[in-house]
Tab-separated table of C-alpha atoms in Angstrom:
chain	number	residue	atom	x	y	z
U	1	MET	CA	88.255	96.099	117.718
U	2	PRO	CA	84.774	96.001	118.330
U	3	HIS	CA	83.049	92.604	120.224
U	4	PRO	CA	81.672	90.287	117.608
U	5	MET	CA	78.197	90.012	117.847
U	6	THR	CA	76.389	86.799	117.125
U	7	GLN	CA	74.248	86.713	114.893
U	8	ASP	CA	70.501	86.709	116.729
U	9	GLU	CA	72.773	90.123	117.794
U	10	LYS	CA	73.130	91.473	114.317
U	11	TYR	CA	69.507	90.338	113.270
U	12	LYS	CA	68.543	92.805	115.900
U	13	MET	CA	70.797	95.613	114.964
U	14	MET	CA	69.970	95.681	111.269
U	15	THR	CA	66.042	95.106	111.578
U	16	GLU	CA	65.719	97.639	114.373
U	17	ALA	CA	68.054	100.537	114.877
U	18	PRO	CA	67.440	103.571	113.894
U	19	ILE	CA	68.541	104.131	110.118
U	20	PRO	CA	70.994	106.869	110.142
U	21	PRO	CA	72.967	105.868	112.968
U	22	LEU	CA	72.962	102.013	111.636
U	23	ILE	CA	74.196	103.289	107.947
U	24	GLY	CA	76.603	105.138	108.876
U	25	LYS	CA	78.571	102.970	111.141
U	26	LEU	CA	78.053	100.981	108.716
U	27	ALA	CA	78.868	103.235	106.007
U	28	VAL	CA	82.287	104.498	108.135
U	29	PRO	CA	84.783	101.591	107.716
U	30	THR	CA	82.870	100.839	104.168
U	31	ILE	CA	84.571	104.441	102.967
U	32	VAL	CA	87.571	104.408	104.398
U	33	SER	CA	88.753	101.109	102.491
U	34	MET	CA	87.426	102.323	99.457
U	35	LEU	CA	89.389	105.487	100.039
U	36	ILE	CA	92.389	103.750	100.807
U	37	THR	CA	91.953	101.265	97.816
U	38	SER	CA	91.891	104.036	95.303
U	39	ILE	CA	94.870	106.550	96.953
U	40	TYR	CA	97.018	102.986	96.270
U	41	ASN	CA	95.313	102.991	92.654
U	42	MET	CA	96.457	106.517	92.407
U	43	ALA	CA	99.668	105.825	94.010
U	44	ASP	CA	100.795	102.698	91.748
U	45	THR	CA	100.256	105.993	88.508
U	46	PHE	CA	101.523	108.523	90.528
U	47	PHE	CA	105.086	106.986	91.417
U	48	VAL	CA	104.797	105.333	87.629
U	49	GLY	CA	104.445	108.909	86.674
U	50	ARG	CA	108.016	110.015	87.530
U	51	ILE	CA	109.093	107.188	85.034
U	52	GLY	CA	107.812	108.752	81.941
U	53	THR	CA	104.906	109.278	80.447
U	54	SER	CA	104.761	105.979	78.028
U	55	ALA	CA	105.007	104.015	81.672
U	56	THR	CA	101.965	105.886	82.843
U	57	ALA	CA	100.048	105.428	80.117
U	58	ALA	CA	100.557	101.706	80.411
U	59	VAL	CA	99.297	101.125	83.703
U	60	GLY	CA	96.252	102.451	82.620
U	61	VAL	CA	96.379	99.644	79.531
U	62	VAL	CA	97.044	97.508	82.625
U	63	PHE	CA	93.694	98.985	84.227
U	64	PRO	CA	90.888	96.950	82.193
U	65	VAL	CA	92.941	93.370	83.176
U	66	MET	CA	92.560	94.602	87.050
U	67	ALA	CA	88.860	95.976	85.785
U	68	VAL	CA	88.374	91.654	84.827
U	69	ILE	CA	89.694	90.703	88.020
U	70	GLN	CA	87.566	92.848	90.010
U	71	ALA	CA	84.342	91.586	87.571
U	72	LEU	CA	85.256	88.105	88.920
U	73	GLY	CA	85.738	89.007	92.913
U	74	PHE	CA	82.736	90.345	92.595
U	75	PHE	CA	80.793	88.560	90.471
U	76	CYS	CA	81.550	85.453	93.502
U	77	GLY	CA	81.464	88.628	96.266
U	78	HIS	CA	77.993	90.470	95.636
U	79	GLY	CA	76.347	87.241	94.441
U	80	SER	CA	77.377	85.293	97.529
U	81	GLY	CA	77.296	87.971	99.644
U	82	ASN	CA	73.545	89.871	98.999
U	83	SER	CA	72.365	86.463	99.097
U	84	ILE	CA	73.528	85.964	102.627
U	85	SER	CA	72.404	89.173	103.889
U	86	ARG	CA	68.944	87.887	102.430
U	87	HIS	CA	69.125	84.479	104.066
U	88	LEU	CA	70.064	85.858	107.855
U	89	GLY	CA	67.388	88.184	107.412
U	90	SER	CA	65.150	85.336	107.040
U	91	LYS	CA	67.666	83.102	109.937
U	92	ASP	CA	68.090	80.444	106.748
U	93	THR	CA	72.139	79.904	108.117
U	94	LYS	CA	72.721	76.759	106.604
U	95	SER	CA	71.492	78.319	102.961
U	96	ALA	CA	74.199	81.069	103.931
U	97	GLN	CA	77.025	78.438	104.465
U	98	GLN	CA	76.845	77.621	101.510
U	99	LEU	CA	76.918	80.599	99.699
U	100	ALA	CA	79.880	81.965	101.370
U	101	ALA	CA	81.582	78.522	100.557
U	102	THR	CA	80.523	77.922	97.111
U	103	GLY	CA	81.572	82.142	96.009
U	104	PHE	CA	85.232	81.692	97.715
U	105	PHE	CA	86.417	78.875	96.212
U	106	GLY	CA	84.817	80.093	93.048
U	107	ALA	CA	87.012	82.585	92.516
U	108	LEU	CA	89.811	81.002	93.528
U	109	ILE	CA	89.533	79.223	90.488
U	110	LEU	CA	88.209	81.551	88.521
U	111	GLY	CA	91.347	83.617	89.345
U	112	LEU	CA	93.245	80.765	88.094
U	113	ALA	CA	91.885	80.871	84.961
U	114	VAL	CA	93.029	84.645	84.427
U	115	MET	CA	96.109	83.618	85.375
U	116	VAL	CA	96.661	80.505	83.315
U	117	LEU	CA	95.255	82.355	80.125
U	118	GLY	CA	96.847	85.962	80.315
U	119	LEU	CA	100.250	84.564	80.900
U	120	ILE	CA	100.186	82.428	77.870
U	121	PHE	CA	98.935	84.872	75.681
U	122	LEU	CA	100.754	87.908	77.255
U	123	ASN	CA	102.456	89.625	74.623
U	124	PRO	CA	98.692	89.969	72.057
U	125	LEU	CA	97.129	90.436	75.302
U	126	ALA	CA	98.793	93.973	75.694
U	127	ILE	CA	98.613	95.017	71.939
U	128	LEU	CA	94.877	94.061	71.917
U	129	LEU	CA	94.611	96.428	75.067
U	130	GLY	CA	95.859	99.402	73.461
U	131	SER	CA	99.109	99.304	73.588
U	132	THR	CA	101.313	101.163	71.437
U	133	GLU	CA	104.793	100.566	70.445
U	134	THR	CA	106.659	102.779	72.552
U	135	ILE	CA	103.662	101.861	75.796
U	136	LEU	CA	104.209	97.766	74.754
U	137	PRO	CA	107.473	97.042	76.863
U	138	TYR	CA	105.953	98.919	80.034
U	139	THR	CA	102.516	97.087	79.472
U	140	ARG	CA	104.248	93.632	79.091
U	141	ASP	CA	106.717	93.812	82.389
U	142	TYR	CA	103.313	95.254	84.679
U	143	LEU	CA	101.014	93.048	83.412
U	144	ARG	CA	102.855	89.888	83.437
U	145	ILE	CA	103.513	90.122	87.658
U	146	ILE	CA	99.612	91.739	88.073
U	147	LEU	CA	98.513	88.004	86.970
U	148	ILE	CA	100.760	86.081	89.444
U	149	GLY	CA	97.996	87.681	92.580
U	150	ALA	CA	94.870	87.367	90.446
U	151	PRO	CA	93.361	83.899	92.391
U	152	TYR	CA	93.785	85.678	95.652
U	153	MET	CA	92.862	88.794	94.188
U	154	THR	CA	89.795	87.421	93.103
U	155	ALA	CA	89.252	85.479	96.593
U	156	GLN	CA	89.771	88.685	98.660
U	157	LEU	CA	87.191	90.806	97.111
U	158	VAL	CA	84.589	87.658	98.055
U	159	LEU	CA	85.884	88.486	101.715
U	160	ASN	CA	85.817	91.510	102.227
U	161	ASN	CA	82.454	91.423	100.760
U	162	GLN	CA	80.847	88.791	102.824
U	163	LEU	CA	82.079	90.653	105.844
U	164	ARG	CA	80.444	93.864	104.553
U	165	PHE	CA	77.238	91.811	103.893
U	166	GLN	CA	77.481	90.603	107.470
U	167	GLY	CA	77.344	93.693	108.953
U	168	ASN	CA	81.537	93.385	109.784
U	169	ALA	CA	82.635	96.186	107.561
U	170	PHE	CA	85.186	97.521	110.729
U	171	TYR	CA	87.221	94.055	110.287
U	172	ALA	CA	87.083	94.240	106.075
U	173	MET	CA	88.365	97.940	106.788
U	174	ILE	CA	91.169	96.478	108.538
U	175	GLY	CA	92.343	93.840	106.183
U	176	ILE	CA	92.163	96.579	102.453
U	177	THR	CA	93.050	99.321	104.431
U	178	THR	CA	96.096	97.239	105.424
U	179	GLY	CA	97.267	96.533	102.363
U	180	GLY	CA	96.638	99.901	100.773
U	181	ILE	CA	99.579	101.714	102.984
U	182	LEU	CA	101.629	98.343	102.404
U	183	ASN	CA	101.420	99.261	98.878
U	184	MET	CA	101.826	103.000	98.915
U	185	ALA	CA	105.580	102.364	101.481
U	186	LEU	CA	106.421	99.320	98.788
U	187	ASP	CA	105.784	101.842	95.829
U	188	PRO	CA	109.002	104.149	95.715
U	189	LEU	CA	111.198	101.128	97.551
U	190	PHE	CA	111.182	98.847	94.554
U	191	ILE	CA	109.986	101.590	92.136
U	192	PHE	CA	112.786	103.559	92.663
U	193	GLY	CA	115.196	102.216	95.532
U	194	LEU	CA	115.670	98.891	94.128
U	195	GLN	CA	115.502	100.556	90.371
U	196	MET	CA	113.169	97.682	89.552
U	197	GLY	CA	110.912	100.523	87.875
U	198	ILE	CA	107.341	99.694	86.713
U	199	SER	CA	107.840	96.296	87.560
U	200	GLY	CA	108.902	97.613	90.783
U	201	ALA	CA	104.879	98.880	91.220
U	202	ALA	CA	103.299	95.016	90.271
U	203	LEU	CA	105.144	93.751	92.242
U	204	ALA	CA	104.099	96.284	95.499
U	205	THR	CA	100.329	95.235	94.280
U	206	VAL	CA	100.053	91.554	94.216
U	207	ILE	CA	102.449	91.473	97.520
U	208	SER	CA	100.146	94.483	99.438
U	209	GLN	CA	96.946	92.559	98.319
U	210	PHE	CA	98.190	88.787	99.676
U	211	ILE	CA	98.478	90.950	102.482
U	212	SER	CA	95.154	92.185	102.615
U	213	PHE	CA	93.981	88.586	101.343
U	214	LEU	CA	95.383	86.539	104.674
U	215	LEU	CA	94.196	89.581	107.378
U	216	LEU	CA	90.652	88.898	105.655
U	217	LEU	CA	90.635	85.662	106.001
U	218	TYR	CA	91.643	85.952	109.747
U	219	GLY	CA	88.785	88.968	109.571
U	220	ILE	CA	85.639	86.034	108.865
U	221	LYS	CA	87.013	84.476	111.630
U	222	ALA	CA	87.592	86.799	114.338
U	223	SER	CA	83.771	87.974	113.632
U	224	LYS	CA	82.435	85.202	113.917
U	225	CYS	CA	80.893	85.766	110.196
U	226	ILE	CA	79.422	82.720	108.190
U	227	PRO	CA	82.674	80.085	108.075
U	228	ILE	CA	84.135	79.236	104.956
U	229	ARG	CA	84.497	75.516	104.902
U	230	LEU	CA	85.363	73.149	101.640
U	231	ARG	CA	82.478	71.117	102.822
U	232	ASN	CA	79.696	73.089	102.407
U	233	VAL	CA	80.912	74.366	98.803
U	234	SER	CA	77.322	73.662	96.788
U	235	LEU	CA	76.937	72.927	93.097
U	236	SER	CA	73.385	72.938	93.190
U	237	SER	CA	71.295	74.853	90.377
U	238	GLU	CA	69.838	77.419	93.627
U	239	ARG	CA	72.842	78.032	95.210
U	240	LEU	CA	74.540	78.901	91.806
U	241	GLY	CA	71.568	79.964	90.283
U	242	GLU	CA	71.532	82.656	93.642
U	243	ILE	CA	75.096	83.490	93.318
U	244	ALA	CA	75.164	84.124	89.580
U	245	GLY	CA	71.519	86.626	90.202
U	246	GLY	CA	73.015	88.468	93.006
U	247	GLY	CA	76.507	88.653	91.090
U	248	LEU	CA	75.840	89.172	87.165
U	249	PRO	CA	74.931	93.408	87.699
U	250	SER	CA	78.689	93.723	89.567
U	251	LEU	CA	80.016	91.341	86.686
U	252	PHE	CA	78.106	93.537	83.823
U	253	ARG	CA	79.960	96.838	85.601
U	254	GLN	CA	83.323	95.451	86.373
U	255	GLY	CA	83.366	93.499	82.829
U	256	LEU	CA	82.342	96.178	81.562
U	257	ALA	CA	83.974	98.920	83.005
U	258	SER	CA	87.325	96.842	81.543
U	259	VAL	CA	86.171	96.907	77.974
U	260	ALA	CA	85.549	100.352	78.355
U	261	THR	CA	89.082	101.930	79.317
U	262	MET	CA	90.092	99.089	76.700
U	263	VAL	CA	87.890	101.102	73.753
U	264	LEU	CA	89.130	104.277	75.682
U	265	ASN	CA	92.479	103.725	75.318
U	266	ILE	CA	92.237	102.518	71.191
U	267	ALA	CA	90.189	106.112	70.635
U	268	ALA	CA	92.914	108.075	72.377
U	269	ASN	CA	95.994	106.375	70.340
U	270	PRO	CA	95.868	107.910	67.702
U	271	TYR	CA	96.110	111.301	69.551
U	272	GLY	CA	99.717	110.227	71.393
U	273	ASP	CA	100.696	108.575	74.384
U	274	ALA	CA	99.624	112.073	76.407
U	275	ALA	CA	96.093	111.280	75.773
U	276	ILE	CA	96.341	107.440	76.916
U	277	ALA	CA	98.117	108.764	79.638
U	278	ALA	CA	95.636	112.021	80.462
U	279	MET	CA	92.576	109.581	80.119
U	280	SER	CA	94.143	106.960	82.603
U	281	VAL	CA	94.657	110.019	85.343
U	282	VAL	CA	91.353	111.494	84.611
U	283	SER	CA	90.237	107.628	85.637
U	284	ARG	CA	92.134	107.555	88.656
U	285	ILE	CA	90.608	110.568	89.670
U	286	THR	CA	87.090	110.158	89.075
U	287	MET	CA	87.188	107.011	90.700
U	288	PHE	CA	88.858	108.429	93.792
U	289	ALA	CA	85.616	110.891	94.081
U	290	ASN	CA	83.109	107.892	92.900
U	291	SER	CA	85.294	105.461	96.357
U	292	ALA	CA	83.562	107.335	98.974
U	293	LEU	CA	80.460	107.055	97.676
U	294	ILE	CA	80.468	103.669	97.148
U	295	GLY	CA	81.536	102.612	100.502
U	296	PHE	CA	79.255	105.135	101.949
U	297	GLY	CA	76.641	102.839	99.316
U	298	GLN	CA	78.388	99.659	100.854
U	299	GLY	CA	77.127	100.741	103.982
U	300	PHE	CA	73.805	100.954	103.153
U	301	GLN	CA	73.737	97.245	101.445
U	302	PRO	CA	73.823	94.675	104.663
U	303	VAL	CA	70.904	97.182	106.242
U	304	CYS	CA	69.166	97.282	102.459
U	305	GLY	CA	69.373	93.092	102.368
U	306	PHE	CA	68.608	92.313	105.951
U	307	ASN	CA	65.710	94.387	105.762
U	308	TYR	CA	63.909	92.495	102.760
U	309	GLY	CA	64.454	89.494	103.738
U	310	ALA	CA	63.016	90.053	106.568
U	311	LYS	CA	60.391	92.000	104.872
U	312	LYS	CA	60.575	95.285	106.689
U	313	TYR	CA	60.307	97.056	102.852
U	314	ARG	CA	59.788	100.528	104.559
U	315	ARG	CA	62.883	100.103	106.302
U	316	VAL	CA	64.594	99.421	103.152
U	317	GLN	CA	62.682	102.646	101.438
U	318	GLU	CA	63.894	104.919	104.155
U	319	ALA	CA	67.505	103.888	104.183
U	320	PHE	CA	67.636	104.267	100.219
U	321	TRP	CA	66.386	107.784	100.505
U	322	PHE	CA	68.833	108.770	103.183
U	323	CYS	CA	71.759	107.385	101.672
U	324	VAL	CA	70.086	109.209	98.047
U	325	LYS	CA	69.838	112.516	99.195
U	326	VAL	CA	73.394	112.148	101.902
U	327	SER	CA	75.135	111.000	98.650
U	328	THR	CA	74.336	113.685	96.314
U	329	GLY	CA	74.803	116.495	98.838
U	330	ALA	CA	78.596	115.465	99.163
U	331	LEU	CA	79.203	114.983	95.419
U	332	ILE	CA	77.789	119.121	94.750
U	333	LEU	CA	80.169	120.023	96.891
U	334	ILE	CA	83.712	117.502	95.463
U	335	ALA	CA	82.279	118.699	91.728
U	336	ILE	CA	82.556	122.142	92.472
U	337	ALA	CA	85.788	121.179	94.072
U	338	GLY	CA	87.236	118.775	90.806
U	339	ALA	CA	86.077	121.309	88.191
U	340	PHE	CA	87.680	124.767	90.240
U	341	CYS	CA	90.948	121.942	90.432
U	342	SER	CA	90.947	120.408	87.688
U	343	GLY	CA	94.240	121.439	86.336
U	344	GLY	CA	96.025	120.955	89.323
U	345	LEU	CA	95.137	117.860	90.238
U	346	VAL	CA	95.740	115.959	86.561
U	347	GLY	CA	99.110	117.708	87.455
U	348	ILE	CA	100.150	115.984	90.230
U	349	PHE	CA	100.104	112.520	88.379
U	350	ARG	CA	102.002	113.792	85.132
U	351	LYS	CA	103.519	117.331	85.067
U	352	ASP	CA	103.628	117.226	80.922
U	353	PRO	CA	101.525	119.790	79.704
U	354	GLU	CA	99.830	118.190	76.958
U	355	VAL	CA	98.318	115.603	79.377
U	356	ILE	CA	97.436	118.756	81.810
U	357	GLU	CA	95.744	120.568	79.052
U	358	ILE	CA	93.828	117.391	77.640
U	359	GLY	CA	92.770	115.971	81.456
U	360	THR	CA	92.022	119.246	82.237
U	361	LEU	CA	89.371	119.624	80.087
U	362	ALA	CA	88.251	115.920	80.257
U	363	LEU	CA	88.007	116.288	84.617
U	364	ARG	CA	85.793	119.673	84.242
U	365	PHE	CA	83.035	118.018	82.038
U	366	GLN	CA	82.846	115.120	84.662
U	367	CYS	CA	82.416	117.263	87.443
U	368	LEU	CA	79.641	118.422	85.374
U	369	THR	CA	77.457	114.817	85.491
U	370	LEU	CA	79.540	113.905	88.842
U	371	ILE	CA	76.417	114.856	91.444
U	372	LEU	CA	74.170	112.155	88.912
U	373	ASN	CA	75.845	109.492	90.598
U	374	GLY	CA	73.867	109.240	93.901
U	375	TRP	CA	70.973	108.500	92.193
U	376	ILE	CA	72.205	105.950	89.955
U	377	ILE	CA	74.763	104.200	92.266
U	378	MET	CA	72.276	103.984	95.116
U	379	ASN	CA	69.080	102.608	93.075
U	380	ASN	CA	71.943	99.925	91.295
U	381	MET	CA	72.686	98.337	94.723
U	382	MET	CA	69.149	98.429	96.089
U	383	MET	CA	68.302	96.550	92.743
U	384	GLN	CA	70.618	93.925	93.005
U	385	THR	CA	70.509	93.620	97.302
U	386	ILE	CA	66.947	92.522	97.115
U	387	GLY	CA	67.594	90.452	94.229
U	388	LYS	CA	65.984	92.399	90.992
U	389	THR	CA	68.783	90.691	88.664
U	390	THR	CA	67.205	92.099	85.508
U	391	TYR	CA	66.984	96.149	86.487
U	392	ALA	CA	70.435	95.312	88.381
U	393	SER	CA	71.723	93.800	85.217
U	394	VAL	CA	70.708	96.960	83.357
U	395	LEU	CA	72.128	99.617	85.400
U	396	ALA	CA	75.131	98.165	85.838
U	397	ALA	CA	75.391	97.875	82.357
U	398	SER	CA	74.546	101.290	81.212
U	399	ARG	CA	77.555	104.023	82.724
U	400	GLN	CA	80.124	102.019	80.820
U	401	GLY	CA	78.779	100.027	78.723
U	402	LEU	CA	75.603	101.039	77.098
U	403	PHE	CA	76.030	104.590	76.978
U	404	PHE	CA	79.619	105.288	77.848
U	405	ILE	CA	81.082	102.646	74.755
U	406	PRO	CA	78.677	104.233	71.644
U	407	ALA	CA	79.741	107.332	72.955
U	408	ILE	CA	83.360	106.953	72.628
U	409	LEU	CA	83.051	105.143	69.523
U	410	ILE	CA	81.361	107.710	67.938
U	411	LEU	CA	81.738	111.236	69.495
U	412	PRO	CA	85.620	111.169	68.600
U	413	ARG	CA	84.110	110.499	65.109
U	414	LEU	CA	82.728	114.017	65.302
U	415	PHE	CA	84.619	115.924	67.736
U	416	GLY	CA	87.922	114.405	67.493
U	417	LEU	CA	89.591	114.957	71.187
U	418	LEU	CA	86.876	116.821	72.231
U	419	GLY	CA	84.272	113.379	71.298
U	420	ILE	CA	87.028	111.725	74.032
U	421	GLN	CA	86.866	114.110	76.468
U	422	VAL	CA	82.971	114.204	77.101
U	423	ALA	CA	81.963	110.693	76.353
U	424	GLN	CA	81.617	109.743	80.153
U	425	ALA	CA	79.776	113.034	80.612
U	426	ALA	CA	77.180	111.949	78.095
U	427	ALA	CA	76.671	108.458	79.064
U	428	ASP	CA	76.159	109.493	82.620
U	429	VAL	CA	73.088	111.446	81.896
U	430	CYS	CA	72.079	108.705	79.879
U	431	THR	CA	71.675	106.519	82.188
U	432	MET	CA	70.032	108.391	84.907
U	433	VAL	CA	67.126	109.246	82.590
U	434	VAL	CA	66.999	104.882	82.257
U	435	THR	CA	67.795	104.805	86.588
U	436	THR	CA	65.328	107.442	86.525
U	437	ILE	CA	62.226	105.032	85.220
U	438	ILE	CA	63.922	101.297	86.904
U	439	TYR	CA	63.048	102.977	90.032
U	440	ARG	CA	59.764	104.025	89.394
U	441	ILE	CA	59.062	100.344	88.063
U	442	VAL	CA	60.924	98.746	91.378
U	443	GLN	CA	59.246	101.746	93.480
U	444	LYS	CA	55.728	100.380	92.607
U	445	GLU	CA	56.423	96.883	92.707
U	446	LEU	CA	57.891	97.735	96.710
U	447	ASN	CA	54.373	99.330	97.714
U	448	GLN	CA	52.463	96.272	96.707
U	449	GLU	CA	54.822	93.968	98.180
U	450	THR	CA	54.581	96.857	101.267
U	451	LYS	CA	50.779	96.914	101.665
U	452	LYS	CA	50.795	93.009	101.252
U	453	GLN	CA	52.838	92.392	104.376
U	454	GLU	CA	50.731	94.868	106.390
U	455	MET	CA	47.716	93.398	104.945
U	456	GLU	CA	49.016	89.862	106.862
U	457	ASN	CA	50.173	91.611	109.761
């Protein structure tokens, strides 16, 4: 376990160490964390797939609620974490302490609200999410237990992000990976060993997430991060504005992912449980591919935040382009492999021939545009971290909201099931165009700030 650094040591590392090895050092733990998270998300789908097609579809139907829980956690976690890194870069520790406490306790309250409202309106919510009559019983059983874990699941994401943005990704990795491995071990035990069925998958998830929460809470103390204390909670407009500004892009991204999945389930409903199950499986596979990319980008974010706060704008741009080049190269290889192995990948989760046929074509379409995600996601992360809230929010809303939702509503009317399979790829192309336009605007602003800083020096 690495020796905890003081705040001065972290500042020196972030603002002076060579960019490629620095990002590599920070990215490896976050990539591992994201991959493990994706693996245990797929583990639910894999083990539940042994129960039946309707049960597999139910996991996909409940995904929007999971996305809402994540959206609220990322709203508070990214909102506080982004600002914490900038304040530490400018050596303003008091503001960082207030942001840490406000983000954490705010997430707990929001998660509690989701739990209470979800349990009260459980049945209508399950129907609204796109459950058919055959899927509904599985959805209720799975969703009821997931909602119980909502408060600490949102708070867990805040702890994870605050650790990362302060340059302590190793401790975040320990908390996330331990929970993920535990989830994969508990899934078969609860589902088959204790014969709990889909309820066992949900119980495995909430128990493992609680263990992660406890480990991350300990990690804050062990890594000498900014402590989380109730007395540091600040409801001032300045602090709440910082959290909202930094967190809105994440809220848009995750929240719209929830709405998009719900719309996808409803659009696939006329084509039967197999179509819903297939698209659920494809979502899990592409999420796994993107998880490594997001983990790599999370290694970039603290470097970006510290150096932007320290007004070292050239290091911000150097780090950005390093990440774009590396991620795009890796995604080309992943996309080629995914396109060739698409049928086998879908078949891992569900042996139903109809599910495999539908999922294979959908996955191949998404592999075609996967290589665009490096450019899209790195731009989004940079905008969010440097406080360009409007631009970051537009980018966050584009892929799953501004473009995917209209695509999934329009394309099936024109092309039937094919429209559902191609919708995400069409949305990715449109998002790439918007990303490029916004990048040019922000790049011009960064160049002006760089010249101004150099003149002052």
